[in-house]
PDB file of C-alpha atoms in Angstrom:
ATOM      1  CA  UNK A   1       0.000   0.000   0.000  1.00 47.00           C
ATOM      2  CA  UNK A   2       1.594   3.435  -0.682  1.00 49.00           C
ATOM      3  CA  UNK A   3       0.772   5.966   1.067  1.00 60.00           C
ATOM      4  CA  UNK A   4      -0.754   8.294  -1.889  1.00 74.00           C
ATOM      5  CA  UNK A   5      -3.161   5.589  -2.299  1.00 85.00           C
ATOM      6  CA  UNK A   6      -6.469   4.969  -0.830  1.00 87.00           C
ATOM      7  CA  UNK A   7      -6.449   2.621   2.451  1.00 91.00           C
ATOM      8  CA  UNK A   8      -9.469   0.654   2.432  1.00 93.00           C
ATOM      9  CA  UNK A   9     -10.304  -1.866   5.030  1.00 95.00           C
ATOM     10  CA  UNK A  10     -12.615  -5.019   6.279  1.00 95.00           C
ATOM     11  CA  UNK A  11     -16.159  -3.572   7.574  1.00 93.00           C
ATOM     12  CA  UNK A  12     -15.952  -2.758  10.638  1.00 92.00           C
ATOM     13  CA  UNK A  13     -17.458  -5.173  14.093  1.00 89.00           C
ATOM     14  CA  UNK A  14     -20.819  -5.266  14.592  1.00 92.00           C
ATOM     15  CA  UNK A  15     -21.476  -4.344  18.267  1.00 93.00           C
ATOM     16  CA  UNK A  16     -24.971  -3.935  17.945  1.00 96.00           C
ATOM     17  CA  UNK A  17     -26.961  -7.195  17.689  1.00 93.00           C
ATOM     18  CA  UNK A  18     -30.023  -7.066  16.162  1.00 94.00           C
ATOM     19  CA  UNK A  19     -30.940  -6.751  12.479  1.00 96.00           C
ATOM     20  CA  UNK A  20     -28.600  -5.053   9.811  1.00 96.00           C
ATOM     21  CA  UNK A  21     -29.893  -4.255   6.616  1.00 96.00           C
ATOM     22  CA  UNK A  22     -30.344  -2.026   3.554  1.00 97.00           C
ATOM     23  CA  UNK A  23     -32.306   0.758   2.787  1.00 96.00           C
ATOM     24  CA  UNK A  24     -32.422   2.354  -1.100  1.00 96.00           C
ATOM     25  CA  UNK A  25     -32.508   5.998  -1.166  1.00 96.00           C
ATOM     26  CA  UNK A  26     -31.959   8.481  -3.644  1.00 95.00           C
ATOM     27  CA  UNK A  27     -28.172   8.725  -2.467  1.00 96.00           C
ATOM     28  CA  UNK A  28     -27.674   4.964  -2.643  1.00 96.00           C
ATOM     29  CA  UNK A  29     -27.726   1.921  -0.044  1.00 97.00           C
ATOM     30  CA  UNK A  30     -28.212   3.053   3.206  1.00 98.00           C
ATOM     31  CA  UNK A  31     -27.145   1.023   6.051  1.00 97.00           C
ATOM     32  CA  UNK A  32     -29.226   0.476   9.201  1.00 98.00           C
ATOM     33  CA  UNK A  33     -29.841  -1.749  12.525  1.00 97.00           C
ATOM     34  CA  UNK A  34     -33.525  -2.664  13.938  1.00 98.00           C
ATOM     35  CA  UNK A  35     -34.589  -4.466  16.722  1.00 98.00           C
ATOM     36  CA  UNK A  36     -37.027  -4.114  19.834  1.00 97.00           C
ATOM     37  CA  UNK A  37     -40.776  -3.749  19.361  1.00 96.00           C
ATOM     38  CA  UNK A  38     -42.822  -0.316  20.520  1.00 97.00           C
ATOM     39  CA  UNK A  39     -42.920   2.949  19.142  1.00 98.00           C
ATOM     40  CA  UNK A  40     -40.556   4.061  16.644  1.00 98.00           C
ATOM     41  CA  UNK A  41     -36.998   5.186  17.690  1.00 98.00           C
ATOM     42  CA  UNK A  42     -34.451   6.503  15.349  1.00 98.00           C
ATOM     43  CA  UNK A  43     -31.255   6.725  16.240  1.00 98.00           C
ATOM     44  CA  UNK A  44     -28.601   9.193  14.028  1.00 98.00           C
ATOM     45  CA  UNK A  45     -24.583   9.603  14.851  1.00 98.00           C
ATOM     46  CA  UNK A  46     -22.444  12.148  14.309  1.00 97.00           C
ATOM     47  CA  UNK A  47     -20.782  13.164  10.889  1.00 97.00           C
ATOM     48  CA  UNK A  48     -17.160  13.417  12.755  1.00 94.00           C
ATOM     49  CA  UNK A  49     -14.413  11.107  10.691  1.00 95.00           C
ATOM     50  CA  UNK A  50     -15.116   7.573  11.638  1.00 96.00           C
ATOM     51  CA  UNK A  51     -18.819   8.005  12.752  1.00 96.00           C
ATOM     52  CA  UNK A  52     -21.233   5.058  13.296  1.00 97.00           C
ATOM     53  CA  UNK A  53     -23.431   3.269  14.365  1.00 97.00           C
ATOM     54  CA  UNK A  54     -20.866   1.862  16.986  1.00 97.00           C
ATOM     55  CA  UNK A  55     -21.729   5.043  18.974  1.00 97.00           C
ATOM     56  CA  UNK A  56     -24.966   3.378  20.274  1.00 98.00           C
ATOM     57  CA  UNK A  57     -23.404   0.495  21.317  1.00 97.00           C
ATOM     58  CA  UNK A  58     -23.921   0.718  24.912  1.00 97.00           C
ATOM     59  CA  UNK A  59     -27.482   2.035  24.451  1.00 98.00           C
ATOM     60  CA  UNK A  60     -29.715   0.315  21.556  1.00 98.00           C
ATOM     61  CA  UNK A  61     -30.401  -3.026  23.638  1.00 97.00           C
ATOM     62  CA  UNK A  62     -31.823  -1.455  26.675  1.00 97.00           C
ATOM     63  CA  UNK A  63     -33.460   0.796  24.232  1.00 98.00           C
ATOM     64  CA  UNK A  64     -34.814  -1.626  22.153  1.00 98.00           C
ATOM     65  CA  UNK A  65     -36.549  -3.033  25.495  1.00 97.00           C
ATOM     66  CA  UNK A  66     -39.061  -0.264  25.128  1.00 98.00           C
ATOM     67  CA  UNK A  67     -39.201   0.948  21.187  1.00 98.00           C
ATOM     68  CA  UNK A  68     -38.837  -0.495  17.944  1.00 98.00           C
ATOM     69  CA  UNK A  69     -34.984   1.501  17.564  1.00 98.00           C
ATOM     70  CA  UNK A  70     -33.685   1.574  13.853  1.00 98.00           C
ATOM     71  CA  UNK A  71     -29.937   2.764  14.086  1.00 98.00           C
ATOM     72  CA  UNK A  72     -29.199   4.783  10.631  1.00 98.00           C
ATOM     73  CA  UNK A  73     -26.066   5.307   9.057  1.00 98.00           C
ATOM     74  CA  UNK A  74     -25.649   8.742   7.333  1.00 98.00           C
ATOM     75  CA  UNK A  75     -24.702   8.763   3.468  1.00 98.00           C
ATOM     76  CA  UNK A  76     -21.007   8.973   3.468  1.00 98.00           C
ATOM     77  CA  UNK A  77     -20.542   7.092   7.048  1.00 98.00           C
ATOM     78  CA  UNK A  78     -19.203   3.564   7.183  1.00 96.00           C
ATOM     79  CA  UNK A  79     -21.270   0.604   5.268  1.00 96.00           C
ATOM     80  CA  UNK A  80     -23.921   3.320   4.101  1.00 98.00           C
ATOM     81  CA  UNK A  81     -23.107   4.448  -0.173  1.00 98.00           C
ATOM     82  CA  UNK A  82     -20.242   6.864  -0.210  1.00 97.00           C
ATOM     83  CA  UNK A  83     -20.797   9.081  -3.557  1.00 96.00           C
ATOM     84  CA  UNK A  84     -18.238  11.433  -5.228  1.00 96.00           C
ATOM     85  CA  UNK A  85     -20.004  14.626  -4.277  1.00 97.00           C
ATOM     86  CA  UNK A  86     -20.054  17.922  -1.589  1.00 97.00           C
ATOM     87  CA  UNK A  87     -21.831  16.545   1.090  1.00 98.00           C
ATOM     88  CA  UNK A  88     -24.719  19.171   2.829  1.00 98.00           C
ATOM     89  CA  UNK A  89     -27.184  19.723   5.066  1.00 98.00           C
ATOM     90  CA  UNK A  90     -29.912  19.677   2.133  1.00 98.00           C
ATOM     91  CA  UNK A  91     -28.663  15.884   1.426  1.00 98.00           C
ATOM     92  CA  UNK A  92     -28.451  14.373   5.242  1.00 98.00           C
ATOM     93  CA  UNK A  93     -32.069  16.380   5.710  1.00 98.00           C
ATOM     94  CA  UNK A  94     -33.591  14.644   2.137  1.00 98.00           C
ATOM     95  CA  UNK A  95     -31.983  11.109   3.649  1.00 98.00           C
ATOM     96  CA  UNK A  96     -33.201  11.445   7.018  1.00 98.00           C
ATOM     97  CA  UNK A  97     -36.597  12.629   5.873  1.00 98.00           C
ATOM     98  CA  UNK A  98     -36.707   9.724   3.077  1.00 98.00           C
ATOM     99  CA  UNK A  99     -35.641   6.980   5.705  1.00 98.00           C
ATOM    100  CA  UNK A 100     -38.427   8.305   7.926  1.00 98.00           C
ATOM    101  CA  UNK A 101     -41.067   8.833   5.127  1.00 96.00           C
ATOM    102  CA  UNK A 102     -40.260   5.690   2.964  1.00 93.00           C
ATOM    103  CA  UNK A 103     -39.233   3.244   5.341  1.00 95.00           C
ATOM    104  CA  UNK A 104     -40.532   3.886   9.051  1.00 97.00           C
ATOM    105  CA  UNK A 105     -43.779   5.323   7.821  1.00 95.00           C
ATOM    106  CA  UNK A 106     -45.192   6.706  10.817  1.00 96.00           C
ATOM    107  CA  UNK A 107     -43.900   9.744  13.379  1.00 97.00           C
ATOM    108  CA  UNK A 108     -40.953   8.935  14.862  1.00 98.00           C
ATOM    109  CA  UNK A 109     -39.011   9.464  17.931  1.00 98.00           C
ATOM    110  CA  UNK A 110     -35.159  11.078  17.054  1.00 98.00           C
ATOM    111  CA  UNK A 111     -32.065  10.780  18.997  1.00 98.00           C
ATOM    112  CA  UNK A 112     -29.380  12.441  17.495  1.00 98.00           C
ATOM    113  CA  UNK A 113     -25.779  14.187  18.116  1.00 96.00           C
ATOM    114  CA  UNK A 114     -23.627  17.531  16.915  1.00 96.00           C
ATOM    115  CA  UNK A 115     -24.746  18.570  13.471  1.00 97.00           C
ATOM    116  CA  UNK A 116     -27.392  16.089  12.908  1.00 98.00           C
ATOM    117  CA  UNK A 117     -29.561  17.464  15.692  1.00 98.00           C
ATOM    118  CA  UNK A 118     -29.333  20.571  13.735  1.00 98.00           C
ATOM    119  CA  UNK A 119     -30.631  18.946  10.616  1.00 98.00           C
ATOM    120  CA  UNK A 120     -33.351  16.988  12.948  1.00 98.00           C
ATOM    121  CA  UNK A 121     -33.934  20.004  14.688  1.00 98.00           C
ATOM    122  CA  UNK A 122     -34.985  21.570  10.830  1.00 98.00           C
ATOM    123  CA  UNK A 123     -36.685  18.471  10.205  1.00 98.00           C
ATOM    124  CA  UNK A 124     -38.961  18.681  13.191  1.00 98.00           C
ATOM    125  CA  UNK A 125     -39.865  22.286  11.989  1.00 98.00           C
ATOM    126  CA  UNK A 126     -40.543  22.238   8.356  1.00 98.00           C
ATOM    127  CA  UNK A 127     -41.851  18.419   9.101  1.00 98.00           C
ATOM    128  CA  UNK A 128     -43.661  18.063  12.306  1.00 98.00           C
ATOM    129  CA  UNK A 129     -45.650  15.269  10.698  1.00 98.00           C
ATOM    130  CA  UNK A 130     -42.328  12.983  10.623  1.00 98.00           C
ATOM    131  CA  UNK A 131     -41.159  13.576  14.505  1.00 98.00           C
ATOM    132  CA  UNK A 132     -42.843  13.616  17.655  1.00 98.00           C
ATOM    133  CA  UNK A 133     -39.947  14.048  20.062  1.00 98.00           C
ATOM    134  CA  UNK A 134     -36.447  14.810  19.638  1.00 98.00           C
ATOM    135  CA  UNK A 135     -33.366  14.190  22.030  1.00 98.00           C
ATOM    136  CA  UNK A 136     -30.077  16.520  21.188  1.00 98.00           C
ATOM    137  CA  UNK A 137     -26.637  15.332  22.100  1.00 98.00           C
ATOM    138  CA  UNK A 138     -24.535  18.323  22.615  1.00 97.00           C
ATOM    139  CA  UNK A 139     -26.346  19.776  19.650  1.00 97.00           C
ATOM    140  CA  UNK A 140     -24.417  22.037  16.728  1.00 96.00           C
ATOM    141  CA  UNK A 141     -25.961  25.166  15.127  1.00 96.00           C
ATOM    142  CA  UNK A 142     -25.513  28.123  17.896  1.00 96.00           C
ATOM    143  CA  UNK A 143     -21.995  28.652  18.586  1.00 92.00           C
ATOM    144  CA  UNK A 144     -20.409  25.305  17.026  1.00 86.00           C
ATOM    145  CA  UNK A 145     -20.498  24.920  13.159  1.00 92.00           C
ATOM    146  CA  UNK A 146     -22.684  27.517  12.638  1.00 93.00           C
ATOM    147  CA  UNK A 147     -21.308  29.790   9.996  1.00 93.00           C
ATOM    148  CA  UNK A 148     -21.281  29.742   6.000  1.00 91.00           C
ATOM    149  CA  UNK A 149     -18.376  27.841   3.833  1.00 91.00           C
ATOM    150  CA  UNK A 150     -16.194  30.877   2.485  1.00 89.00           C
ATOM    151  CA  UNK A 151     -14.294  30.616  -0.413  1.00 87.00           C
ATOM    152  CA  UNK A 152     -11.495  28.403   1.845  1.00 93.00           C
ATOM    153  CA  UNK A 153     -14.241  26.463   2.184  1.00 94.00           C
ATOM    154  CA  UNK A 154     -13.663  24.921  -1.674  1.00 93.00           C
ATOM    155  CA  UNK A 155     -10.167  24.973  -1.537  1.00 93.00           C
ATOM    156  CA  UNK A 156      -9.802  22.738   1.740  1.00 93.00           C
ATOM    157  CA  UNK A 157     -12.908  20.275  -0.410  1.00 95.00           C
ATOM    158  CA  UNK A 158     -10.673  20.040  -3.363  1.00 93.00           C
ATOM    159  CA  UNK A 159      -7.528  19.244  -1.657  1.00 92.00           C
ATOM    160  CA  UNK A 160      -8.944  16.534   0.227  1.00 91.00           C
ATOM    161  CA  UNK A 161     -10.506  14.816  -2.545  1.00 94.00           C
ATOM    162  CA  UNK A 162      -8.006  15.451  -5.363  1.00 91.00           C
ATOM    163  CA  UNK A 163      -6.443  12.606  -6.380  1.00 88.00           C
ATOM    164  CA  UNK A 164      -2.989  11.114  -5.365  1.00 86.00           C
ATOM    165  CA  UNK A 165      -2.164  14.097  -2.759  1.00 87.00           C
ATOM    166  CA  UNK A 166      -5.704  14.299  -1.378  1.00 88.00           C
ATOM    167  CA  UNK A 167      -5.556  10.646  -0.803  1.00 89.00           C
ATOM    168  CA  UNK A 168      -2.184  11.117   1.158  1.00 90.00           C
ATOM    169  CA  UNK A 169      -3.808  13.640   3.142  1.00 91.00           C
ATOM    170  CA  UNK A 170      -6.846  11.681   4.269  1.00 93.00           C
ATOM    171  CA  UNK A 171      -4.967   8.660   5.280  1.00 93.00           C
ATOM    172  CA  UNK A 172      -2.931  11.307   7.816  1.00 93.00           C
ATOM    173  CA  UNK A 173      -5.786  12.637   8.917  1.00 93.00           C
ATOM    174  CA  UNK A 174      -7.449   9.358   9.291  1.00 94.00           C
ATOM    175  CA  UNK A 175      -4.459   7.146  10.122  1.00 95.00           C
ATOM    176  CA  UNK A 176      -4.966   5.168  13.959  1.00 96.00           C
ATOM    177  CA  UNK A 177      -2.418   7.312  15.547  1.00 97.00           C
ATOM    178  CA  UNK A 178      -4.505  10.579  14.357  1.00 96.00           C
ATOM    179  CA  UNK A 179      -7.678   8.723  15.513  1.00 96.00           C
ATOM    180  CA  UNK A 180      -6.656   8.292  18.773  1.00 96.00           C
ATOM    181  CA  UNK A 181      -5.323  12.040  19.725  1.00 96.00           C
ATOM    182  CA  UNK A 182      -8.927  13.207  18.157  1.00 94.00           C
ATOM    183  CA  UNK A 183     -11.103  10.848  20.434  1.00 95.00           C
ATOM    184  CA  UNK A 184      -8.929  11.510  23.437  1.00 94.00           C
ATOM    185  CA  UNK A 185      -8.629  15.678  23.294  1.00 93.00           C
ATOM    186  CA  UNK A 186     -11.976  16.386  21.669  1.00 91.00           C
ATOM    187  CA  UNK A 187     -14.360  13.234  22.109  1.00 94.00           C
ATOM    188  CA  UNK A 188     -13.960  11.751  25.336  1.00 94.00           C
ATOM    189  CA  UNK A 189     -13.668  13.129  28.214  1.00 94.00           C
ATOM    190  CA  UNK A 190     -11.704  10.129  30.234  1.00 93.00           C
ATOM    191  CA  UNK A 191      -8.957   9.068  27.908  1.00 93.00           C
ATOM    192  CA  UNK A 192      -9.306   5.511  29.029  1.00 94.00           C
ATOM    193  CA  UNK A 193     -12.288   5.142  26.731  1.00 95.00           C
ATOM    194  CA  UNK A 194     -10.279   5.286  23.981  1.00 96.00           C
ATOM    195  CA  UNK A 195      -9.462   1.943  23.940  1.00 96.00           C
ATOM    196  CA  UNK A 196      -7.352  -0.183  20.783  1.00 96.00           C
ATOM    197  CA  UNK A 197     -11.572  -2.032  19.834  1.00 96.00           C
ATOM    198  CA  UNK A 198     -12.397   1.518  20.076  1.00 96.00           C
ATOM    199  CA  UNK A 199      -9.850   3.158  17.483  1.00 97.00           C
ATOM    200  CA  UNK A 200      -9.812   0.045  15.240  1.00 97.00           C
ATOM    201  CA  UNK A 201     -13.524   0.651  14.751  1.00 97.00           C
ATOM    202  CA  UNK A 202     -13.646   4.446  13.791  1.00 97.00           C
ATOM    203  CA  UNK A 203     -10.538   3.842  11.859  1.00 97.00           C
ATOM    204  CA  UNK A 204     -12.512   1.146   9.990  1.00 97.00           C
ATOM    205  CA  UNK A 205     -15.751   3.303   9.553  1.00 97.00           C
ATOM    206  CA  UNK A 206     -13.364   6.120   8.083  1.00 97.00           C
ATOM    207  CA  UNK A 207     -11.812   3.459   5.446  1.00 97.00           C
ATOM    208  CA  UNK A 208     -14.755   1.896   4.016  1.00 97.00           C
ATOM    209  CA  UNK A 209     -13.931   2.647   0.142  1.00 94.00           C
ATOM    210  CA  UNK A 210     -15.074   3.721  -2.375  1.00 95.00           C
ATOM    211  CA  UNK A 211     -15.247   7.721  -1.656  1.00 96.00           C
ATOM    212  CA  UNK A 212     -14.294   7.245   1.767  1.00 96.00           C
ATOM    213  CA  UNK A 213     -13.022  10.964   1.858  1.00 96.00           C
ATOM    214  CA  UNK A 214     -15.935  13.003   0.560  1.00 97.00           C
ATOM    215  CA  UNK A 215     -18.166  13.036   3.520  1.00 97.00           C
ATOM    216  CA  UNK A 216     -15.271  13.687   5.828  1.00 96.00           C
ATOM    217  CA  UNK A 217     -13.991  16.465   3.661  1.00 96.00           C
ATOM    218  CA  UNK A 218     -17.495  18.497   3.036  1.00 97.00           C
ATOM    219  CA  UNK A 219     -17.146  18.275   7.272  1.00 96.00           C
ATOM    220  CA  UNK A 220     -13.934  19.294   7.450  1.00 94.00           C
ATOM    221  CA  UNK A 221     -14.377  22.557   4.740  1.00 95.00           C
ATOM    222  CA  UNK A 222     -17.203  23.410   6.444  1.00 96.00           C
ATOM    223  CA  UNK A 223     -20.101  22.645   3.863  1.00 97.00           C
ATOM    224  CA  UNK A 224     -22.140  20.484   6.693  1.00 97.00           C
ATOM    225  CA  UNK A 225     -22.465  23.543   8.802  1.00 97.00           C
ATOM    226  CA  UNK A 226     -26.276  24.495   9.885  1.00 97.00           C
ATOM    227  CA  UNK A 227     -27.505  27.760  11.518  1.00 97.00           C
ATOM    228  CA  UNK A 228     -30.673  26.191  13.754  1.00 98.00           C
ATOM    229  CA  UNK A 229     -31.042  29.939  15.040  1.00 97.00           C
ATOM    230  CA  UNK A 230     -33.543  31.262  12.650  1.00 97.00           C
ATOM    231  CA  UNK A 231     -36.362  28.469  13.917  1.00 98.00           C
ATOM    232  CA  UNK A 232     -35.375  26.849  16.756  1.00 98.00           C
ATOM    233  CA  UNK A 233     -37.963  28.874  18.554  1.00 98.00           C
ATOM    234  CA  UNK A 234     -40.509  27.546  16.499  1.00 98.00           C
ATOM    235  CA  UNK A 235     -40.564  23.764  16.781  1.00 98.00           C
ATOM    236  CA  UNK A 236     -43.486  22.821  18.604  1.00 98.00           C
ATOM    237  CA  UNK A 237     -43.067  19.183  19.633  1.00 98.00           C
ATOM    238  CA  UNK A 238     -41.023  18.206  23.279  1.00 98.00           C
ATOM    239  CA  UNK A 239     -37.095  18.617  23.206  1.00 98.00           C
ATOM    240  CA  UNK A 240     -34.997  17.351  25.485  1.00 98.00           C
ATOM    241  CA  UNK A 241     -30.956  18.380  25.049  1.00 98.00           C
ATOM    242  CA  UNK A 242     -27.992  16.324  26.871  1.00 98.00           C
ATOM    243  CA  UNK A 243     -25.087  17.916  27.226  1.00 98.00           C
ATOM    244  CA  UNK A 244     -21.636  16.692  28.514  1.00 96.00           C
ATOM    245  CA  UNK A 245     -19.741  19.005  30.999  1.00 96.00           C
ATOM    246  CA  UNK A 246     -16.694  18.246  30.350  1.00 96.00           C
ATOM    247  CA  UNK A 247     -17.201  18.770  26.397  1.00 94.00           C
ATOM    248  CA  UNK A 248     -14.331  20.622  24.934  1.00 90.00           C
ATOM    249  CA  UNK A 249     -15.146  20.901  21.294  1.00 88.00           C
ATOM    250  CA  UNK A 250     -19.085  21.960  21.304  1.00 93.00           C
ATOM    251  CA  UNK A 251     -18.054  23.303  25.274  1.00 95.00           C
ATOM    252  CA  UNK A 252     -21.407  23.340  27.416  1.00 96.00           C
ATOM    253  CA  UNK A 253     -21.542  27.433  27.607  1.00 96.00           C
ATOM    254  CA  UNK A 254     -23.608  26.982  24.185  1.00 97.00           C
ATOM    255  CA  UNK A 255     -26.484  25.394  25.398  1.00 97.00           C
ATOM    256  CA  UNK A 256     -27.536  29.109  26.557  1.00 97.00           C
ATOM    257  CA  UNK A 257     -27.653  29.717  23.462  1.00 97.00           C
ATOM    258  CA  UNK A 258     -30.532  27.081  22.546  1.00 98.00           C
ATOM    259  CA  UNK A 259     -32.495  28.094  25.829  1.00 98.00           C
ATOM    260  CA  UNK A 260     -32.689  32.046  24.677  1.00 97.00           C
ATOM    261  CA  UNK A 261     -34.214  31.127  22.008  1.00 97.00           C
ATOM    262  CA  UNK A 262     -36.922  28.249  23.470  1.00 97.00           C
ATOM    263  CA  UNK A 263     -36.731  28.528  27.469  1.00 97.00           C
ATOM    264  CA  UNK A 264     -39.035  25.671  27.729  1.00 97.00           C
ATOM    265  CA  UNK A 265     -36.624  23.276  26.676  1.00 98.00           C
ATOM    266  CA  UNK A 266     -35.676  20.515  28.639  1.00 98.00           C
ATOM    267  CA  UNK A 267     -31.996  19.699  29.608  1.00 98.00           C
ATOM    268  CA  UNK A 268     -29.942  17.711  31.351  1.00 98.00           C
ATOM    269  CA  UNK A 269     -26.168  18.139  32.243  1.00 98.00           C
ATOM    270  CA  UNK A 270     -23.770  15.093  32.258  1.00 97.00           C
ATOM    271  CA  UNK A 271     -21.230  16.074  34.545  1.00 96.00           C
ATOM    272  CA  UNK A 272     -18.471  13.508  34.297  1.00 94.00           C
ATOM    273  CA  UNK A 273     -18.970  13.779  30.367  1.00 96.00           C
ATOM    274  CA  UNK A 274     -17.477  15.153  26.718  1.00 95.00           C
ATOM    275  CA  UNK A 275     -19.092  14.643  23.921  1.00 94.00           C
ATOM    276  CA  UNK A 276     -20.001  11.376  23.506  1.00 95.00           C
ATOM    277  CA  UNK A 277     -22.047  11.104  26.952  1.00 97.00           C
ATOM    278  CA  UNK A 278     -24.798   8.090  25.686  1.00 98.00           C
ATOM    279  CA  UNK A 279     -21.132   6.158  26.089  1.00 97.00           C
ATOM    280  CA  UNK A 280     -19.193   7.562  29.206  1.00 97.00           C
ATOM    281  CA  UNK A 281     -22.369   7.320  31.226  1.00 97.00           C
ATOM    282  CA  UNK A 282     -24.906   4.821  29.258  1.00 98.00           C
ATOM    283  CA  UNK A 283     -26.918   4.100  32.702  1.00 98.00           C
ATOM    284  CA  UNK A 284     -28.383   7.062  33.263  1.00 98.00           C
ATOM    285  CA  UNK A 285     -28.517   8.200  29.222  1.00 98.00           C
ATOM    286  CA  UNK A 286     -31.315   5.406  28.954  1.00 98.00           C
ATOM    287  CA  UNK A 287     -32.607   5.973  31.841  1.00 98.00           C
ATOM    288  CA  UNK A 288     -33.178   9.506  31.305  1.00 98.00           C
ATOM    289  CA  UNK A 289     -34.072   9.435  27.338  1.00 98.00           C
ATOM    290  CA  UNK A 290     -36.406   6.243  28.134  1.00 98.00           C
ATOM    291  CA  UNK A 291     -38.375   8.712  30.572  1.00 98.00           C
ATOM    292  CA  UNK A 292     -38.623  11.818  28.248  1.00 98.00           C
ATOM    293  CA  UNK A 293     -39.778   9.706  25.556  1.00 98.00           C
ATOM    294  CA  UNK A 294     -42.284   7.467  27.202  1.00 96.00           C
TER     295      UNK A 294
END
């Protein structure tokens, strides 16, 4: 393997259980895990580099005990269709809304994280029909990847995905060793979560080829940004937003920002947490998204 070429590796574990499966949507295969019985539950990750379904890990069986839970992966994200193109909000709100529409077919209950709570947030207001509640992990959209791509923006995109020397750079910025500082400065907020089943799985997700660099690289440029500021205020069904104390990245000061503009909305702070609190503390997570929703 040289390293101008693209690294492309074995799917990663499955750590779910359950059901995985196939959904066709006008951005190609999408990849998704069901199980449980109840009311509908659909579960989104992140868009960060490596981002999964692996993230619910610790959460979809004692979920699944109370609500039929369908686990989607994003277009772009690990075993889901990776397609040469800019990936936007427009295109993870038309796949979200097409999963819901096409293949849950009823009103749904959303968990979601960072940007996609943004784009579920949208969702919930131009499509109340589709969601009924919605629980935010340390969403994006005030404070965090909030602003416009500039004309950077398309430089950064084309470097990334050019060939030979964009490869080169993705496999840096996606190597193990790269992995591991991200999830350990910016993810987690106890280091000794980052463990080697951990890192071999998002370094796995981020190498599933073809096109395993455009979704990362729309991220990265800042094409995925959202500004949720303009109708937050507006959504009219229940929100409840989780947010991890100890979150360095999207840092807990911004969820001030979400309550000025809908003071009703519920919260609860993880204190012992970073980003990725549904794993550092998966006891009380289900405990406490099991009540909201029920």
């Amino acid at each position: 393997m040289y390293p101008y070429e693209p690294i492309c590796t074995e799917q990663p574990n499955d750590e779910l259980g359950g059901r995985n499966e196939q959904f066709t949507s006008k951005y190609g295969q999408l990849a998704y895990n069901v199980q449980g019985s109840g009311p509908s539950l659909l579960l989104i990750h992140s868009i960060s580099l490596g981002a999964s379904n692996f993230c619910w890990r610790k959460n979809v069986k004692e979920l699944a005990k109370h609500f039929t839970v369908y686990a989607l992966e994003l277009p772009g994200f690990s075993n889901s269709d990776k397609q040469k193109r800019m990936y936007t909000p427009q295109l993870f709100t038309e796949a979200i809304i097409e999963f819901i529409q096409g293949f849950i077919h009823e009103r749904t209950f959303v968990i979601t994280r960072d940007l996609p709570a943004a784009y579920c947030s949208y969702i919930a207001y131009i499509r109340p029909d589709l969601i009924s509640k919605l629980v935010l992990i340390t969403p994006s959209g005030l404070g965090g990847n909030d602003t416009s791509p500039c004309a950077s923006s398309y430089t950064t995109f084309g470097i990334f995905t050019q060939p030979f020397v964009g490869d080169g750079l993705y496999n840096a910025f996606s190597s193990k060793e790269s992995i591991e500082q991200q999830l350990k400065t910016s993810f987690y907020s106890d280091p000794s979560f980052v463990t080697p089943d951990v890192i071999d799985n998002f370094y796995k997700s981020a190498h599933q080829c073809p096109n395993a660099n455009y979704a990362p690289a729309s991220f990265v440029a800042g094409f995925c940004n959202f500004n949720v500021q303009s109708f937050f205020s507006s959504i009219t069904q229940p929100v409840l937003i989780l947010w991890g104390k100890k979150a360095t990245f999207n840092p807990v000061q911004y969820l001030s920002y979400f309550l000025s503009l809908r003071p009703y909305t519920q919260y609860e702070i993880f204190d012992d947490c970073g980003l990725i609190l549904q794993e550092e503390n998966p006891k009380k997570f289900n405990r406490v998204v099991t009540q909201f929703l029920l």
